[in-house]
Coordinates of C-alpha atoms and ligand atoms in Angstrom, one line a residue:
M468 CA 248.4 25.0 136.5
T469 CA 247.0 25.9 133.1
T470 CA 249.1 27.6 130.5
T471 CA 247.0 30.7 130.7
A472 CA 247.3 30.9 134.5
A473 CA 251.1 30.4 134.3
A474 CA 251.3 33.0 131.6
A475 CA 249.7 35.6 133.9
L476 CA 252.4 34.9 136.5
P477 CA 255.8 36.7 136.4
R478 CA 258.7 35.1 134.6
P479 CA 261.1 33.2 136.9
H480 CA 263.2 35.8 138.8
L481 CA 265.2 36.4 141.9
R482 CA 264.2 38.4 144.9
R483 CA 265.7 39.2 148.3
Q484 CA 264.0 38.1 151.5
G485 CA 265.9 39.2 154.5
T486 CA 269.5 37.9 154.0
A487 CA 268.4 35.4 151.4
T488 CA 268.1 35.5 147.6
Q489 CA 265.3 33.4 146.4
L490 CA 264.3 32.1 143.0
L491 CA 260.6 32.7 142.3
V492 CA 258.9 30.3 139.9
D493 CA 255.2 31.0 139.0
G494 CA 255.3 33.6 141.8
Q495 CA 256.3 31.1 144.5
P496 CA 259.8 30.7 146.1
F497 CA 261.4 27.6 144.7
I498 CA 264.5 25.7 145.8
L499 CA 266.0 23.8 142.9
L500 CA 266.5 20.2 144.3
A501 CA 268.3 19.1 141.2
G502 CA 271.0 17.2 139.6
E503 CA 273.3 17.9 136.6
L504 CA 273.4 15.4 133.8
H505 CA 276.7 14.1 132.4
N506 CA 278.1 16.4 129.7
S507 CA 276.9 14.2 126.7
S508 CA 273.6 12.8 128.1
A509 CA 271.4 15.5 126.7
S510 CA 272.8 15.3 123.2
A511 CA 270.2 12.8 122.0
L512 CA 266.5 12.7 123.2
A513 CA 266.3 8.9 123.0
Y514 CA 269.2 8.7 125.4
V515 CA 268.0 11.4 127.9
E516 CA 264.3 10.4 128.2
P517 CA 265.0 7.2 130.3
L518 CA 267.5 9.1 132.4
L519 CA 264.8 11.7 133.3
D520 CA 262.5 8.8 134.3
Q521 CA 265.3 7.8 136.8
L522 CA 265.1 11.2 138.4
I523 CA 261.4 10.9 139.4
P524 CA 261.8 8.4 142.2
L525 CA 264.8 10.4 143.4
H526 CA 262.3 13.3 143.9
L527 CA 264.2 15.9 141.9
N528 CA 262.2 18.9 141.0
A529 CA 264.6 20.2 138.4
V530 CA 267.4 19.0 136.1
L531 CA 270.5 20.8 134.9
A532 CA 271.0 19.9 131.2
P533 CA 273.7 21.0 128.8
L534 CA 272.9 22.7 125.5
S535 CA 275.9 22.6 123.3
W536 CA 276.6 25.3 120.7
E537 CA 277.8 22.7 118.2
L538 CA 274.4 21.0 118.1
I539 CA 272.4 24.2 118.2
E540 CA 274.2 25.9 115.3
P541 CA 275.9 23.2 113.3
D542 CA 276.2 25.6 110.3
E543 CA 276.6 29.3 110.8
G544 CA 273.2 30.9 110.9
R545 CA 271.3 27.6 110.8
F546 CA 269.8 26.8 114.1
D547 CA 268.4 23.5 115.2
F548 CA 266.3 23.7 118.3
A549 CA 265.0 20.1 118.3
L550 CA 266.9 19.3 121.5
V551 CA 265.7 22.4 123.3
D552 CA 262.1 21.5 122.4
G553 CA 262.5 17.9 123.2
I554 CA 264.2 18.4 126.6
I555 CA 261.6 21.0 127.6
D556 CA 258.8 18.7 126.5
A557 CA 260.3 15.7 128.2
A558 CA 260.8 17.7 131.4
R559 CA 257.2 18.9 131.4
R560 CA 255.8 15.4 131.1
R561 CA 257.7 14.6 134.3
R562 CA 256.9 17.8 136.1
L563 CA 260.6 18.8 136.2
R564 CA 261.9 22.3 135.8
V565 CA 265.0 22.9 133.6
V566 CA 268.2 24.8 134.0
F567 CA 270.0 24.8 130.7
L568 CA 273.8 25.1 130.7
W569 CA 275.1 27.0 127.7
F570 CA 278.2 25.2 126.6
G571 CA 279.4 27.9 124.2
T572 CA 282.9 29.2 123.7
L573 CA 284.1 28.1 127.1
K574 CA 283.6 24.7 128.6
N575 CA 286.1 23.7 131.4
A576 CA 288.3 26.5 130.1
M577 CA 288.4 24.8 126.6
S578 CA 286.4 25.3 123.5
C579 CA 285.5 21.8 122.6
Y580 CA 281.7 22.6 122.4
T581 CA 282.1 25.2 119.7
P582 CA 280.7 24.2 116.2
A583 CA 283.1 22.9 113.6
W584 CA 282.9 26.2 111.7
V585 CA 284.4 27.9 114.8
K586 CA 286.8 25.2 115.8
T587 CA 288.5 25.0 112.4
D588 CA 288.8 28.7 111.7
L589 CA 291.6 29.9 113.8
A590 CA 292.1 33.0 111.7
R591 CA 288.6 34.3 112.4
F592 CA 288.4 32.9 115.9
P593 CA 292.0 33.2 117.3
R594 CA 293.0 30.9 120.1
A595 CA 294.2 31.9 123.5
E596 CA 298.0 31.5 123.8
A597 CA 299.5 30.1 127.0
Q598 CA 302.9 30.9 125.5
P599 CA 303.1 33.6 122.8
G600 CA 302.7 32.1 119.4
V601 CA 301.3 28.7 120.5
A602 CA 297.6 28.2 120.0
S603 CA 295.7 26.4 122.8
G604 CA 292.4 24.5 122.9
T605 CA 290.6 27.6 124.1
V606 CA 289.2 30.3 121.7
S607 CA 290.5 33.6 123.0
P608 CA 287.8 35.6 124.7
F609 CA 289.6 38.7 123.3
G610 CA 288.4 38.0 119.8
A611 CA 285.6 40.2 118.6
E612 CA 284.1 37.6 116.2
I613 CA 283.8 34.9 118.8
L614 CA 281.9 37.1 121.1
R615 CA 279.6 38.3 118.3
C616 CA 278.8 34.7 117.2
D617 CA 278.5 33.2 120.7
A618 CA 276.2 36.0 121.8
R619 CA 274.1 35.7 118.6
A620 CA 273.7 31.9 119.2
F621 CA 272.8 32.3 122.8
A622 CA 270.3 35.1 122.0
A623 CA 268.7 32.8 119.4
V624 CA 268.4 30.1 122.1
M625 CA 266.8 32.5 124.5
R626 CA 264.4 33.8 121.8
H627 CA 263.4 30.3 121.1
I628 CA 262.8 29.5 124.8
A629 CA 260.7 32.6 125.0
D630 CA 258.7 31.5 122.0
I631 CA 257.9 28.0 123.4
D632 CA 258.1 28.6 127.2
A633 CA 257.2 32.1 128.1
A634 CA 253.7 30.9 129.1
R635 CA 254.9 27.8 131.0
H636 CA 258.1 28.6 132.8
T637 CA 259.6 25.2 132.5
V638 CA 263.1 26.7 132.0
V639 CA 263.8 28.7 135.2
M640 CA 267.5 29.7 135.0
M641 CA 270.4 29.6 132.6
Q642 CA 274.1 28.9 133.2
V643 CA 276.2 30.9 130.7
E644 CA 279.3 29.1 129.5
N645 CA 280.9 26.5 131.8
E646 CA 283.9 26.9 134.1
P647 CA 285.3 29.7 132.1
G648 CA 288.9 30.9 132.2
I649 CA 292.2 29.8 130.7
L650 CA 294.4 26.8 131.7
Y651 CA 298.1 26.3 131.6
A652 CA 299.0 30.0 131.9
S653 CA 297.9 32.8 134.2
R654 CA 296.8 34.8 131.2
D655 CA 296.2 34.8 127.5
H656 CA 299.2 35.9 125.4
S657 CA 297.5 36.1 122.1
P658 CA 298.1 39.5 120.2
A659 CA 294.7 40.9 121.2
A660 CA 295.2 39.9 124.8
E661 CA 298.7 41.4 124.9
R662 CA 297.3 44.7 123.6
A663 CA 294.6 44.7 126.3
F664 CA 297.1 43.9 129.0
A665 CA 299.2 46.9 128.1
A666 CA 296.1 49.2 128.3
P667 CA 295.0 51.0 131.4
V668 CA 292.8 49.2 133.9
P669 CA 289.2 50.1 132.9
E670 CA 287.7 52.9 135.0
P671 CA 284.5 50.9 136.0
L672 CA 286.7 48.3 137.7
L673 CA 288.7 51.0 139.5
A674 CA 285.5 52.7 140.5
H675 CA 284.1 49.5 141.9
L676 CA 287.3 48.9 143.9
R677 CA 287.1 52.4 145.3
Q678 CA 283.4 52.1 146.2
Q679 CA 283.9 48.7 147.9
T680 CA 287.1 49.7 149.8
G681 CA 286.8 48.2 153.3
T682 CA 284.4 45.5 152.2
L683 CA 286.4 44.0 149.3
I684 CA 287.1 40.3 149.5
A685 CA 290.3 40.0 151.5
E686 CA 292.4 38.1 148.9
L687 CA 291.6 40.8 146.2
D688 CA 292.2 43.6 148.6
E689 CA 295.6 42.1 149.5
I690 CA 296.6 42.0 145.8
W691 CA 295.6 45.7 145.4
A692 CA 297.1 46.8 148.7
A693 CA 300.5 45.4 147.6
T694 CA 300.7 48.2 145.0
G695 CA 299.5 50.8 147.5
R696 CA 295.9 50.6 146.1
R697 CA 296.9 52.5 143.0
A698 CA 294.0 54.5 141.6
A699 CA 295.1 54.2 137.9
G700 CA 297.6 52.6 135.7
T701 CA 298.2 49.4 133.6
W702 CA 297.2 46.0 135.0
A703 CA 300.7 45.3 136.1
E704 CA 301.0 48.7 137.8
V705 CA 297.7 48.5 139.7
F706 CA 297.7 44.8 140.5
G707 CA 301.3 43.8 140.6
E708 CA 301.9 40.1 141.0
G709 CA 298.1 39.4 140.9
A710 CA 297.7 41.3 137.6
D711 CA 297.4 38.3 135.3
E712 CA 294.4 36.8 137.1
V713 CA 292.6 40.0 137.8
F714 CA 293.0 40.9 134.1
M715 CA 291.7 37.6 133.0
A716 CA 288.8 37.7 135.5
W717 CA 287.7 41.1 134.2
H718 CA 287.9 40.2 130.5
T719 CA 286.4 36.7 130.9
A720 CA 283.6 38.1 133.0
R721 CA 283.0 40.9 130.4
F722 CA 282.8 38.2 127.7
V723 CA 280.3 36.0 129.7
D724 CA 278.3 39.1 130.6
A725 CA 278.0 40.2 127.0
V726 CA 276.7 36.7 126.0
A727 CA 274.3 36.8 129.0
A728 CA 273.1 40.3 128.1
A729 CA 272.3 39.2 124.5
G730 CA 270.2 36.3 125.9
R731 CA 268.4 38.3 128.5
A732 CA 267.4 40.9 125.9
E733 CA 265.4 38.1 124.3
H734 CA 264.1 36.3 127.4
D735 CA 265.1 37.7 130.8
L736 CA 265.7 34.7 133.0
P737 CA 268.1 34.6 136.0
M738 CA 271.6 33.6 134.9
F739 CA 274.7 32.3 136.6
A740 CA 278.3 31.4 135.9
N741 CA 280.0 28.5 137.5
A742 CA 283.6 28.1 138.8
W743 CA 286.2 25.4 138.7
L744 CA 287.5 25.9 142.2
I745 CA 291.1 26.3 143.4
A746 CA 292.0 22.8 144.6
G747 CA 294.0 24.1 147.7
P748 CA 296.7 26.4 149.0
G749 CA 299.6 26.9 146.6
Y750 CA 297.6 26.4 143.4
K751 CA 298.4 29.0 140.9
P752 CA 296.1 30.6 138.2
G753 CA 296.4 28.4 135.2
Q754 CA 296.4 25.3 137.3
Y755 CA 292.8 26.2 137.7
P756 CA 291.1 28.3 135.0
S757 CA 292.6 31.8 135.4
G758 CA 289.9 34.4 135.1
G759 CA 287.1 32.1 136.2
P760 CA 284.8 33.2 139.1
V761 CA 286.9 31.7 141.9
S762 CA 285.8 33.1 145.2
K763 CA 288.8 35.5 145.5
M764 CA 287.6 37.1 142.1
L765 CA 284.0 37.5 143.1
D766 CA 284.3 41.3 143.4
V767 CA 285.9 41.6 139.9
W768 CA 283.1 39.4 138.4
R769 CA 280.4 41.4 140.2
A770 CA 281.8 44.6 138.7
A771 CA 282.3 43.2 135.2
A772 CA 279.2 41.1 134.8
P773 CA 276.0 42.8 135.9
H774 CA 273.9 40.4 133.8
I775 CA 275.1 37.4 135.8
D776 CA 273.1 37.1 139.0
V777 CA 275.0 34.4 140.8
L778 CA 278.5 33.1 140.8
A779 CA 278.3 29.4 141.5
P780 CA 280.9 27.0 142.9
D781 CA 281.4 23.4 141.5
I782 CA 282.3 21.9 144.9
Y783 CA 284.1 18.6 144.4
D784 CA 286.6 19.6 147.2
P785 CA 286.1 17.7 150.5
D786 CA 285.7 21.1 152.2
F787 CA 282.1 21.6 151.1
R788 CA 281.4 23.9 154.1
G789 CA 284.4 26.2 153.6
N790 CA 283.7 26.6 149.9
A791 CA 280.0 27.2 150.5
V792 CA 280.8 30.0 153.0
S793 CA 283.4 31.5 150.6
Y794 CA 280.6 31.8 147.9
T795 CA 278.3 33.7 150.2
R796 CA 280.6 36.7 150.3
S797 CA 280.0 40.0 148.5
G798 CA 276.3 39.4 148.7
N799 CA 276.5 36.3 146.5
P800 CA 273.7 33.7 147.1
L801 CA 274.7 30.0 147.2
L802 CA 273.9 28.0 144.1
V803 CA 275.6 24.6 143.8
P804 CA 275.4 23.4 140.2
E805 CA 277.8 20.6 140.7
T806 CA 279.0 18.5 143.6
R807 CA 279.9 14.8 144.0
S808 CA 277.0 12.5 143.5
D809 CA 277.7 10.2 146.4
T810 CA 275.7 9.5 149.6
A811 CA 277.2 12.5 151.3
A812 CA 275.2 14.6 148.9
A813 CA 272.2 13.9 151.1
A814 CA 273.9 15.6 154.0
K815 CA 275.2 18.5 151.9
A816 CA 271.8 19.2 150.6
L817 CA 270.4 19.7 154.1
Y818 CA 273.3 21.9 155.1
A819 CA 273.2 24.0 151.9
V820 CA 269.5 24.7 152.3
G821 CA 269.5 25.0 156.1
R822 CA 272.6 27.0 156.6
H823 CA 272.8 29.1 153.4
D824 CA 269.3 29.2 151.9
A825 CA 270.7 27.7 148.7
I826 CA 268.9 28.5 145.5
C827 CA 270.0 25.2 144.0
F828 CA 271.7 22.0 144.9
A829 CA 272.7 19.7 142.1
P830 CA 275.1 16.7 142.3
F831 CA 276.9 16.2 139.0
G832 CA 276.4 13.0 137.0
I833 CA 272.9 12.6 138.5
D834 CA 272.3 10.0 135.7
D835 CA 274.5 7.6 137.8
L836 CA 272.1 7.6 140.8
A837 CA 269.2 5.3 141.1
A838 CA 266.5 5.1 143.8
P839 CA 266.5 4.2 146.5
H840 CA 269.2 6.6 147.5
P841 CA 269.7 8.8 150.5
L842 CA 269.6 11.9 148.3
G843 CA 266.1 10.8 147.1
E844 CA 264.7 10.5 150.6
T845 CA 266.3 13.9 151.4
Y846 CA 264.8 15.6 148.4
R847 CA 261.4 14.1 149.1
L848 CA 261.5 15.6 152.6
L849 CA 262.8 18.9 151.4
R850 CA 260.0 19.1 148.8
D851 CA 257.5 18.5 151.5
L852 CA 259.1 21.1 153.7
M853 CA 259.4 23.7 150.9
P854 CA 256.8 26.1 152.2
L855 CA 258.4 26.2 155.7
L856 CA 261.9 26.5 154.3
T857 CA 261.2 29.3 151.9
T858 CA 259.3 31.2 154.5
A859 CA 262.1 30.9 157.0
A860 CA 264.8 31.7 154.4
G861 CA 266.8 34.8 155.3
S862 CA 265.2 35.3 158.7
G863 CA 267.8 33.8 161.0
R864 CA 265.3 31.1 162.0
M865 CA 267.1 28.3 160.2
T866 CA 270.5 26.7 160.1
G867 CA 272.3 23.6 158.9
F868 CA 275.1 21.3 160.0
L869 CA 277.4 19.1 158.0
Q870 CA 279.9 16.6 159.2
Q871 CA 283.3 16.6 157.3
G872 CA 285.4 14.9 159.9
D873 CA 285.3 12.9 163.2
E874 CA 284.3 14.6 166.4
E875 CA 283.2 17.9 165.1
N876 CA 280.8 20.3 166.8
W877 CA 279.1 23.6 166.2
T878 CA 276.9 26.1 167.9
A879 CA 274.0 28.2 166.6
E880 CA 271.8 30.7 168.4
I881 CA 268.1 30.7 167.4
A882 CA 265.0 31.9 169.1
G883 CA 266.5 32.4 172.6
F884 CA 268.5 29.1 172.7
R885 CA 272.1 28.2 172.1
F886 CA 272.1 24.9 170.2
R887 CA 275.2 22.7 170.4
C888 CA 275.4 20.1 167.6
R889 CA 278.0 17.4 167.5
T890 CA 278.7 14.4 165.3
A891 CA 277.3 11.1 166.4
K892 CA 279.9 8.8 164.9
P893 CA 283.2 8.8 163.0
M894 CA 282.7 9.2 159.3
K895 CA 283.7 5.6 158.5
D896 CA 280.7 4.3 160.6
C897 CA 278.1 6.5 158.8
T898 CA 276.2 5.5 155.7
V899 CA 275.6 9.2 155.2
P900 CA 277.8 11.7 157.1
G901 CA 276.1 13.8 159.8
G902 CA 273.9 16.5 158.2
A903 CA 270.8 18.2 159.3
L904 CA 268.7 21.4 159.2
L905 CA 267.3 23.0 162.2
L906 CA 264.3 25.3 161.9
H907 CA 262.4 27.4 164.4
L908 CA 258.7 27.2 163.9
E909 CA 257.0 29.4 166.5
A910 CA 257.2 30.1 170.2
N911 CA 259.6 27.4 171.5
E912 CA 258.9 24.8 168.8
F913 CA 261.5 23.6 166.4
I914 CA 262.1 21.0 163.7
M915 CA 265.4 19.1 163.2
A916 CA 265.7 16.8 160.2
G917 CA 268.8 14.8 159.2
R918 CA 271.1 12.0 160.2
N919 CA 274.0 11.1 162.5
L920 CA 274.1 14.3 164.7
I921 CA 273.3 15.0 168.3
L922 CA 271.8 18.3 169.3
T923 CA 271.6 19.8 172.8
F924 CA 270.4 23.2 173.9
E925 CA 270.7 25.9 176.6
P926 CA 268.8 29.2 177.1
L927 CA 270.6 32.4 176.1
D928 CA 268.8 34.2 178.9
P929 CA 271.4 34.4 181.7
A930 CA 268.5 34.3 184.2
Q931 CA 267.8 30.8 183.1
R932 CA 270.2 27.9 183.5
T933 CA 268.8 24.8 181.8
G934 CA 267.1 24.0 178.6
E935 CA 264.8 20.9 178.5
L936 CA 262.5 19.1 176.1
V937 CA 258.9 19.6 176.9
W938 CA 258.1 16.9 174.3
L939 CA 259.6 15.5 171.1
D940 CA 257.8 13.6 168.3
V941 CA 259.4 11.9 165.3
G942 CA 257.2 12.1 162.3
D943 CA 257.1 13.5 158.8
Y944 CA 256.0 16.4 156.7
R945 CA 253.7 15.7 153.9
G946 CA 252.7 18.6 151.6
G947 CA 253.8 21.0 154.3
Q948 CA 251.7 19.3 157.0
W949 CA 253.2 17.6 160.0
V950 CA 252.3 14.0 160.6
A951 CA 253.3 12.9 164.1
G952 CA 254.7 9.4 164.7
R953 CA 256.2 8.2 167.9
R954 CA 256.7 10.3 171.0
L955 CA 260.3 9.9 172.0
N956 CA 261.5 10.2 175.6
G957 CA 263.9 8.5 178.0
D958 CA 266.9 6.8 176.4
E959 CA 265.8 8.1 173.0
T960 CA 266.2 11.8 174.0
A961 CA 269.0 11.3 176.6
H962 CA 266.2 11.9 179.2
G963 CA 264.9 15.2 177.7
T964 CA 268.3 16.7 177.1
G965 CA 268.9 16.1 173.4
V966 CA 267.8 15.3 169.9
L967 CA 269.6 12.2 168.7
L968 CA 269.7 11.5 165.0
G969 CA 270.9 8.1 163.8
D970 CA 271.8 6.7 160.4
A971 CA 268.2 6.8 159.0
L972 CA 266.8 10.1 157.9
T973 CA 264.7 11.4 160.8
V974 CA 262.5 14.3 161.3
C975 CA 261.8 15.5 164.8
R976 CA 259.5 18.2 166.0
F977 CA 260.0 19.4 169.6
E978 CA 259.3 22.0 172.1
L979 CA 261.8 23.5 174.6
H980 CA 261.6 25.3 177.8
A981 CA 264.1 26.9 180.1
Y982 CA 264.4 27.0 183.9
R983 CA 266.7 28.2 186.5
Ligands
LIG1547 C1 283.3 20.1 136.0 C2 282.5 20.5 134.7 O1 281.9 21.7 134.9 C3 281.5 19.4 134.3 O2 280.9 19.8 133.1 C4 282.2 18.1 134.1 O3 283.2 18.2 133.1 C5 282.8 17.7 135.4 N1 283.8 18.7 135.8 C6 283.5 16.4 135.3 O4 283.8 15.8 136.5

């Protein structure tokens, strides 16, 4: 597309389609089949360029690249956008879209990406205090100066992106800060934080809780219910034992929102905040960043951060499915900016897109992967399926399956059939765990694409008893067009009763019928 043609198209934005939220790039729905670079990889162009070359045979269509405040504003008020320009240019030459990650005040709940003039001036930029009087490695989000300076720097970045990219849309989304919150304590005890903690809970949060009563995320509602759902009071009065985390979530989200708002005023791209997840039951705030957008705090973040479109889980936990589901509550769309970059990522990508209409899937440390890799094959297929996937998104015509253990099974009801899907093999025998997407095309025709799963079907109509394959072809999609290969039957379809996916990525197109 020419620059002039792209300039005439709307800026990247989000829109609803049925139950899905989609990213639109150049006016078309676009799934970010991406990867996130290691934290330091994008700090030198000569280093990152060859890494971007590696992503091409893996069929990524986008890269998530850090932008660190310390390199953008090395001296206060002196901005250096060489890396922004260089990464955008390098991505364009490889036809990659870019999501920048703003490593500002908060990076993994620390402030190690702040410029030296911030890091060394604790009087102007007070630190959070896990214990009163003891400064931590995190600049306190309660400081007025840190917010002003971070927002000013982020706004300058966005203004620069607007200057060089408003007509090209290479940069399609922004992550604001990285895994925000505070570690080693459930809340900040710096003097400014203490004052805020003694103040009444802000009315906008209380109003949100009141409006959402009945649909609040259960974990938050439980915290509020324990005090009798008090309508006003201090944090401790309204939220009792959960007060520290709700307080930190509100103020951390307000901080991130103010930075996002300053950036959007210059160049209005969709923005998200990512979460360091709670590692399991029994983990307390402070063992994970307290105040971050963990799933139980989604409602608080929604109320506090209207300039953040999506709250995004960094899913390293083995329970990818459970975490994905927990981030589709409160109307939040699934966007996975980080997950393990192993072979299982290939199965997770199919599940995230098929089951949750994910906006983005991005294994972390993508620089470590080299083609051939199962993720590359999967991304190639998903790119060729993109028109079908984005049309089906939010319509109930598509689902996904993901194996996380041995002998698992699931059901899904689509287009008049109940599908039963089960794992084909124990995890240890799979090169890639079972993972697939299932998509209804039209009439009784479907596509199933993936690995190591077995699918059977039965009609939902009680007047019919049996579902049967009319035909099943393996093949491929190229540029959205089906290219049929072998016709499978007999042993290869359990005699017309199932779709059998083995260790190699397989795409099947089939027709069903039902009889009594
Ligand atoms: C999660 C962070 O968000 C990333 O930036 C990176 O530090 C990874 N953890 C490291 O595994």
